């Protein structure tokens, strides 16, 4: 077939194919059909081998022109399509600034954390420093050094999880008292928050809970200092006008030992359901550090004295926020938790 005719034929095919192209990627596919390595124009050019030598120049010229022309045609159309596509994309991505904003959900602190932070802030204001002891303790720190040797009946006060004969999950943050006194000379004023473990489980007890321990050791510390400091704590946590009272109690590591009550912040002391009609609510255990404990840590009990206190953080949270079931503090239900905001 005459070369002119072939070119015309292909040209017709090209314009037929280009009639309805709307997308640049389709254009690319069509381009490959004609100009790709095995495309129709390329095939046509391969036919150059059979062209007699005297015609080669002329035919070659024709084919080259044809190819260049076609390439240009595709390139121009491609540029047009690309521009349209970009415009469409910009239109689709336009931001409607009048749309209502998505609500940003913010988290909230767990009630335990709120109480812990509040206590740390109250006691830091009185000069206490925070010390965090290990949750896995040995018998010495959790019991023996706290004047509770192996055969001591007070061991039964706390059912202990043992990991090995001499390794246990601490049952009280009081273990930290010993670690501090061993490492620091008085004056000592520390606050020690942390998790503790006891094999106990009911509506008001959990096998894991949190305590806040306080320890003050210096010359001339008395029960009066403890009482004064607790009054301040009670007012700040439960409200102005809340008083404290000390009742005699027993802990092996304090002597004398006391149980501390706060006047009922719900009824102001008249008697209600919260305070079970007594006007008082028990909040923590405390006492003067036992001489034997001081001695064991190398602190001279004839020169120094001190007081210690320990409270359950969950208990304080339940009282302060009116939570009636301790399990709510461990279940992680966000419907419960998001009610607590700073
Ligand atoms: N460790 C005691 C308990 O867990 C509380 C306490 C701490 C009592 C410090 C006195 C002094 O019950």
Short mmCIF file of C-alpha atoms and ligand atoms in Angstrom, two decimals:
data_model
loop_
_atom_site.label_atom_id
_atom_site.label_comp_id
_atom_site.label_asym_id
_atom_site.label_seq_id
_atom_site.Cartn_x
_atom_site.Cartn_y
_atom_site.Cartn_z
CA UNK A 1 0.00 0.00 0.00
CA UNK A 2 1.11 3.49 -0.74
CA UNK A 3 2.74 5.07 2.32
CA UNK A 4 0.54 8.15 2.13
CA UNK A 5 -2.53 6.05 2.38
CA UNK A 6 -1.23 4.15 5.35
CA UNK A 7 -0.46 7.37 7.16
CA UNK A 8 -3.92 8.66 6.41
CA UNK A 9 -5.49 5.47 7.62
CA UNK A 10 -3.65 5.64 10.94
CA UNK A 11 -4.39 9.32 11.28
CA UNK A 12 -8.06 8.57 10.90
CA UNK A 13 -7.87 5.87 13.54
CA UNK A 14 -6.14 8.27 15.89
CA UNK A 15 -8.72 10.98 15.55
CA UNK A 16 -11.46 8.40 15.98
CA UNK A 17 -9.87 7.15 19.22
CA UNK A 18 -9.37 10.64 20.56
CA UNK A 19 -12.97 11.70 20.08
CA UNK A 20 -14.19 10.70 23.48
CA UNK A 21 -11.12 10.76 25.73
CA UNK A 22 -11.80 12.56 28.96
CA UNK A 23 -9.05 11.31 31.24
CA UNK A 24 -5.30 11.74 30.81
CA UNK A 25 -4.71 8.14 31.81
CA UNK A 26 -6.89 6.90 28.97
CA UNK A 27 -5.05 9.20 26.60
CA UNK A 28 -1.84 7.59 27.73
CA UNK A 29 -3.22 4.14 26.87
CA UNK A 30 -4.20 5.30 23.39
CA UNK A 31 -0.82 6.91 22.89
CA UNK A 32 0.84 3.58 23.60
CA UNK A 33 -1.34 1.90 20.97
CA UNK A 34 0.13 4.16 18.29
CA UNK A 35 3.46 5.43 19.54
CA UNK A 36 4.48 2.71 21.98
CA UNK A 37 7.27 0.29 21.10
CA UNK A 38 4.85 -2.08 19.36
CA UNK A 39 2.40 0.68 18.45
CA UNK A 40 1.08 1.09 14.93
CA UNK A 41 3.36 3.98 13.98
CA UNK A 42 6.41 2.18 15.32
CA UNK A 43 5.45 -0.92 13.34
CA UNK A 44 5.08 1.21 10.26
CA UNK A 45 8.56 2.60 10.76
CA UNK A 46 9.99 -0.88 11.03
CA UNK A 47 8.74 -1.37 7.45
CA UNK A 48 11.49 1.07 6.35
CA UNK A 49 13.76 -1.94 5.85
CA UNK A 50 11.79 -3.01 2.77
CA UNK A 51 11.74 0.42 1.16
CA UNK A 52 14.00 0.56 -1.87
CA UNK A 53 17.13 2.68 -1.26
CA UNK A 54 16.21 5.48 -3.67
CA UNK A 55 12.93 6.04 -1.81
CA UNK A 56 14.31 5.72 1.72
CA UNK A 57 14.95 9.45 2.16
CA UNK A 58 11.52 10.53 1.08
CA UNK A 59 9.62 7.86 3.00
CA UNK A 60 11.77 8.32 6.06
CA UNK A 61 11.03 12.04 6.01
CA UNK A 62 7.30 11.40 5.73
CA UNK A 63 7.24 8.94 8.58
CA UNK A 64 9.32 11.13 10.85
CA UNK A 65 7.07 14.09 10.24
CA UNK A 66 4.07 11.94 10.89
CA UNK A 67 5.46 10.69 14.16
CA UNK A 68 6.47 14.15 15.34
CA UNK A 69 3.09 15.54 14.44
CA UNK A 70 1.28 12.79 16.27
CA UNK A 71 3.44 13.14 19.36
CA UNK A 72 2.71 16.85 19.47
CA UNK A 73 -1.00 16.17 19.07
CA UNK A 74 -0.95 13.81 22.04
CA UNK A 75 1.14 16.15 24.16
CA UNK A 76 -1.15 19.07 23.61
CA UNK A 77 -4.24 17.10 24.39
CA UNK A 78 -2.55 15.65 27.44
CA UNK A 79 -1.75 19.12 28.76
CA UNK A 80 -5.37 20.17 28.32
CA UNK A 81 -6.75 17.11 30.09
CA UNK A 82 -4.27 17.45 32.93
CA UNK A 83 -5.29 21.02 33.50
CA UNK A 84 -8.96 20.08 33.61
CA UNK A 85 -8.24 17.28 36.04
CA UNK A 86 -6.34 19.64 38.32
CA UNK A 87 -9.19 22.12 38.28
CA UNK A 88 -11.62 19.35 39.17
CA UNK A 89 -9.39 18.23 42.02
CA UNK A 90 -9.11 21.73 43.43
CA UNK A 91 -12.85 22.13 43.25
CA UNK A 92 -13.39 18.84 45.09
CA UNK A 93 -10.89 19.72 47.80
CA UNK A 94 -12.30 23.12 48.58
CA UNK A 95 -12.72 23.55 52.32
CA UNK A 96 -16.06 24.79 53.47
CA UNK A 97 -15.12 27.05 56.34
CA UNK A 98 -18.75 27.37 57.37
CA UNK A 99 -19.05 23.64 58.18
CA UNK A 100 -19.39 22.93 61.92
CA UNK A 101 -16.06 21.79 63.39
CA UNK A 102 -15.54 18.20 64.53
CA UNK A 103 -15.67 17.98 68.29
CA UNK A 104 -12.23 17.34 69.75
CA UNK A 105 -12.61 14.63 72.37
CA UNK A 106 -10.29 15.22 75.28
CA UNK A 107 -9.39 12.58 77.82
CA UNK A 108 -9.64 12.97 81.57
CA UNK A 109 -7.56 11.86 84.50
CA UNK A 110 -8.56 8.77 86.45
CA UNK A 111 -10.02 9.68 89.87
CA UNK A 112 -7.03 7.94 91.49
CA UNK A 113 -4.67 10.16 89.54
CA UNK A 114 -6.67 13.24 90.46
CA UNK A 115 -6.44 12.40 94.17
CA UNK A 116 -2.81 11.43 93.92
CA UNK A 117 -1.94 14.70 92.18
CA UNK A 118 -3.97 16.68 94.68
CA UNK A 119 -2.22 15.01 97.62
CA UNK A 120 1.19 15.48 96.08
CA UNK A 121 0.43 19.15 95.53
CA UNK A 122 -0.90 19.67 99.08
CA UNK A 123 2.04 17.95 100.72
CA UNK A 124 4.66 19.45 98.40
CA UNK A 125 3.34 22.77 99.67
CA UNK A 126 4.33 21.63 103.16
CA UNK A 127 7.83 20.68 102.02
CA UNK A 128 7.39 16.96 101.32
CA UNK A 129 9.34 15.28 98.53
CA UNK A 130 8.05 12.32 96.53
CA UNK A 131 9.79 8.95 96.79
CA UNK A 132 8.55 5.89 94.89
CA UNK A 133 9.67 2.50 96.16
CA UNK A 134 9.53 -0.83 94.30
CA UNK A 135 6.29 -2.84 94.08
CA UNK A 136 8.19 -6.10 94.47
CA UNK A 137 9.73 -6.12 97.91
CA UNK A 138 11.48 -8.58 100.12
CA UNK A 139 10.23 -9.65 103.50
CA UNK A 140 12.64 -7.36 105.31
CA UNK A 141 11.32 -4.06 103.94
CA UNK A 142 7.66 -4.99 103.91
CA UNK A 143 7.57 -6.60 107.36
CA UNK A 144 10.65 -7.27 109.44
CA UNK A 145 12.15 -3.79 109.38
CA UNK A 146 8.67 -2.47 110.13
CA UNK A 147 8.78 -4.35 113.41
CA UNK A 148 6.73 -7.26 112.07
CA UNK A 149 8.96 -10.33 112.29
CA UNK A 150 7.94 -13.77 110.96
CA UNK A 151 5.88 -14.94 113.91
CA UNK A 152 4.22 -11.56 114.54
CA UNK A 153 0.40 -11.77 114.70
CA UNK A 154 0.08 -8.44 112.82
CA UNK A 155 1.20 -10.25 109.67
CA UNK A 156 -2.30 -11.65 109.48
CA UNK A 157 -3.67 -8.11 109.13
CA UNK A 158 -2.54 -8.26 105.51
CA UNK A 159 -2.84 -11.33 103.31
CA UNK A 160 0.27 -11.35 101.24
CA UNK A 161 1.01 -12.45 97.69
CA UNK A 162 4.37 -14.23 97.69
CA UNK A 163 6.47 -14.53 94.54
CA UNK A 164 9.17 -16.58 96.27
CA UNK A 165 9.82 -17.36 99.93
CA UNK A 166 11.54 -14.02 100.43
CA UNK A 167 9.95 -12.02 97.61
CA UNK A 168 6.48 -10.51 97.72
CA UNK A 169 4.19 -7.87 96.26
CA UNK A 170 4.36 -5.11 98.85
CA UNK A 171 1.26 -4.95 101.02
CA UNK A 172 1.90 -1.38 102.12
CA UNK A 173 3.82 1.67 100.94
CA UNK A 174 5.27 1.73 104.49
CA UNK A 175 8.05 -0.47 103.02
CA UNK A 176 9.33 2.73 101.42
CA UNK A 177 9.83 4.32 104.87
CA UNK A 178 12.69 1.93 105.51
CA UNK A 179 14.30 2.51 102.12
CA UNK A 180 14.22 6.25 102.71
CA UNK A 181 15.57 6.15 106.27
CA UNK A 182 18.36 3.80 105.25
CA UNK A 183 19.52 6.22 102.60
CA UNK A 184 18.88 9.65 104.03
CA UNK A 185 19.74 11.28 107.31
CA UNK A 186 17.04 13.35 109.05
CA UNK A 187 15.44 15.79 108.51
CA UNK A 188 13.25 13.56 106.37
CA UNK A 189 9.95 14.62 104.87
CA UNK A 190 8.73 12.29 102.16
CA UNK A 191 5.53 11.35 100.46
CA UNK A 192 5.36 7.94 98.85
CA UNK A 193 2.49 7.06 96.52
CA UNK A 194 2.14 3.67 94.87
CA UNK A 195 0.32 0.43 94.24
CA UNK A 196 0.02 -2.20 96.95
CA UNK A 197 -1.31 -5.77 96.85
CA UNK A 198 -3.30 -7.93 99.25
CA UNK A 199 -5.31 -11.08 98.63
CA UNK A 200 -8.56 -9.40 99.51
CA UNK A 201 -11.53 -8.88 97.20
CA UNK A 202 -14.99 -7.47 97.89
CA UNK A 203 -17.04 -4.27 97.38
CA UNK A 204 -14.59 -2.15 99.35
CA UNK A 205 -11.37 -4.16 98.83
CA UNK A 206 -9.38 -4.95 95.73
CA UNK A 207 -6.32 -7.21 95.39
CA UNK A 208 -4.47 -4.20 94.00
CA UNK A 209 -5.01 -0.71 95.29
CA UNK A 210 -3.06 2.47 95.86
CA UNK A 211 -1.71 4.07 98.95
CA UNK A 212 -0.11 7.36 99.87
CA UNK A 213 2.48 7.18 102.59
CA UNK A 214 3.93 10.08 104.49
CA UNK A 215 7.00 10.11 106.70
CA UNK A 216 8.53 12.91 108.74
CA UNK A 217 11.63 12.40 110.89
CA UNK A 218 13.44 15.21 112.66
CA UNK A 219 14.38 16.47 116.10
CA UNK A 220 11.40 17.19 118.32
CA UNK A 221 8.61 15.86 116.11
CA UNK A 222 5.45 15.14 118.12
CA UNK A 223 1.94 13.82 117.64
CA UNK A 224 0.84 17.46 117.61
CA UNK A 225 2.78 18.01 114.38
CA UNK A 226 0.97 15.04 112.87
CA UNK A 227 -2.42 16.35 113.98
CA UNK A 228 -1.73 19.86 112.66
CA UNK A 229 -0.62 18.56 109.32
CA UNK A 230 -3.63 16.23 109.03
CA UNK A 231 -6.00 19.11 109.80
CA UNK A 232 -4.53 21.02 106.90
CA UNK A 233 -4.84 17.95 104.65
CA UNK A 234 -8.49 17.38 105.65
CA UNK A 235 -9.47 20.99 104.99
CA UNK A 236 -7.82 21.04 101.59
CA UNK A 237 -9.19 17.68 100.39
CA UNK A 238 -12.66 17.63 101.96
CA UNK A 239 -13.40 21.32 102.50
CA UNK A 240 -13.00 24.15 104.98
CA UNK A 241 -14.54 23.40 108.33
CA UNK A 242 -13.64 19.70 108.21
CA UNK A 243 -11.88 18.61 111.41
CA UNK A 244 -9.84 15.52 112.28
CA UNK A 245 -9.88 13.29 115.32
CA UNK A 246 -7.40 10.64 116.39
CA UNK A 247 -8.46 7.31 117.84
CA UNK A 248 -6.05 4.85 119.40
CA UNK A 249 -5.14 1.96 117.12
CA UNK A 250 -2.37 -0.49 116.50
CA UNK A 251 0.34 -0.81 113.86
CA UNK A 252 3.58 -2.61 114.69
CA UNK A 253 5.73 0.15 113.19
CA UNK A 254 4.15 3.09 115.02
CA UNK A 255 3.84 3.74 118.74
CA UNK A 256 1.47 5.21 119.62
CA UNK A 257 -0.67 4.34 116.62
CA UNK A 258 -3.82 6.15 115.64
CA UNK A 259 -6.75 5.85 113.30
CA UNK A 260 -7.63 9.21 111.81
CA UNK A 261 -11.24 10.28 111.24
CA UNK A 262 -12.47 13.41 109.49
CA UNK A 263 -15.71 15.10 110.51
CA UNK A 264 -18.41 14.17 107.99
CA UNK A 265 -18.25 16.65 105.13
CA UNK A 266 -21.67 15.51 103.93
CA UNK A 267 -23.72 16.36 107.02
CA UNK A 268 -21.23 18.57 108.85
CA UNK A 269 -21.07 16.06 111.71
CA UNK A 270 -24.78 15.75 112.52
CA UNK A 271 -24.91 12.15 111.32
CA UNK A 272 -26.02 10.84 107.92
CA UNK A 273 -25.83 7.76 105.74
CA UNK A 274 -22.28 8.43 104.62
CA UNK A 275 -20.92 8.61 108.18
CA UNK A 276 -23.40 5.93 109.32
CA UNK A 277 -24.86 8.37 111.80
CA UNK A 278 -21.59 8.88 113.68
CA UNK A 279 -20.56 12.25 112.25
CA UNK A 280 -17.06 10.90 111.55
CA UNK A 281 -15.41 9.07 108.67
CA UNK A 282 -12.25 7.02 108.97
CA UNK A 283 -9.67 8.05 106.40
CA UNK A 284 -6.21 6.82 107.35
CA UNK A 285 -3.80 5.14 109.73
CA UNK A 286 -0.90 6.93 111.34
CA UNK A 287 1.34 7.16 114.38
CA UNK A 288 4.72 8.06 115.80
CA UNK A 289 7.46 6.00 114.18
CA UNK A 290 8.30 3.12 116.53
CA UNK A 291 11.73 3.48 118.23
CA UNK A 292 12.64 0.01 117.06
CA UNK A 293 12.04 0.98 113.44
CA UNK A 294 14.22 4.10 113.77
CA UNK A 295 16.96 2.09 115.45
CA UNK A 296 16.87 -0.58 112.77
CA UNK A 297 17.51 2.10 110.15
CA UNK A 298 20.40 3.62 112.07
CA UNK A 299 18.45 6.65 113.29
CA UNK A 300 19.02 7.42 116.99
CA UNK A 301 15.56 7.42 118.65
CA UNK A 302 16.89 9.47 121.58
CA UNK A 303 17.74 12.30 119.21
CA UNK A 304 15.11 11.98 116.52
CA UNK A 305 11.44 11.23 116.41
CA UNK A 306 8.97 11.06 113.59
CA UNK A 307 5.48 10.37 112.44
CA UNK A 308 4.12 8.35 109.56
CA UNK A 309 0.74 8.06 107.94
CA UNK A 310 -0.75 5.90 105.22
CA UNK A 311 -4.00 6.29 103.35
CA UNK A 312 -5.83 4.41 100.63
CA UNK A 313 -6.11 6.58 97.54
CA UNK A 314 -9.21 4.74 96.25
CA UNK A 315 -10.86 5.25 99.62
CA UNK A 316 -10.20 9.00 99.51
CA UNK A 317 -11.46 9.13 95.90
CA UNK A 318 -14.64 7.23 96.80
CA UNK A 319 -15.35 9.54 99.71
CA UNK A 320 -14.54 12.75 97.92
CA UNK A 321 -16.42 11.95 94.70
CA UNK A 322 -19.25 9.93 96.25
CA UNK A 323 -18.34 6.68 94.47
CA UNK A 324 -20.18 3.77 96.07
CA UNK A 325 -18.46 0.81 94.46
CA UNK A 326 -14.70 0.42 94.41
CA UNK A 327 -14.85 -1.80 91.32
CA UNK A 328 -15.79 1.25 89.25
CA UNK A 329 -12.25 2.49 89.81
CA UNK A 330 -10.76 -0.61 88.21
CA UNK A 331 -13.11 -1.41 85.34
CA UNK A 332 -12.00 1.40 83.03
CA UNK A 333 -15.55 2.14 81.82
CA UNK A 334 -15.23 5.48 80.04
CA UNK A 335 -18.85 6.40 80.83
CA UNK A 336 -17.80 6.46 84.46
CA UNK A 337 -14.33 7.89 83.98
CA UNK A 338 -15.25 10.84 81.81
CA UNK A 339 -17.30 12.34 84.59
CA UNK A 340 -14.09 13.32 86.31
CA UNK A 341 -12.50 16.45 85.03
CA UNK A 342 -9.89 18.56 86.69
N1 LIG B 1 0.70 0.76 106.40
C1 LIG B 1 -0.54 0.89 107.12
C2 LIG B 1 -1.60 0.09 106.37
O1 LIG B 1 -1.40 -0.25 105.24
C3 LIG B 1 -0.96 2.32 107.25
C4 LIG B 1 -0.03 3.12 108.09
C5 LIG B 1 1.01 3.82 107.52
C6 LIG B 1 -0.21 3.17 109.47
C7 LIG B 1 1.87 4.57 108.28
C8 LIG B 1 0.64 3.94 110.24
C9 LIG B 1 1.66 4.61 109.66
O2 LIG B 1 -2.65 -0.19 106.90
#
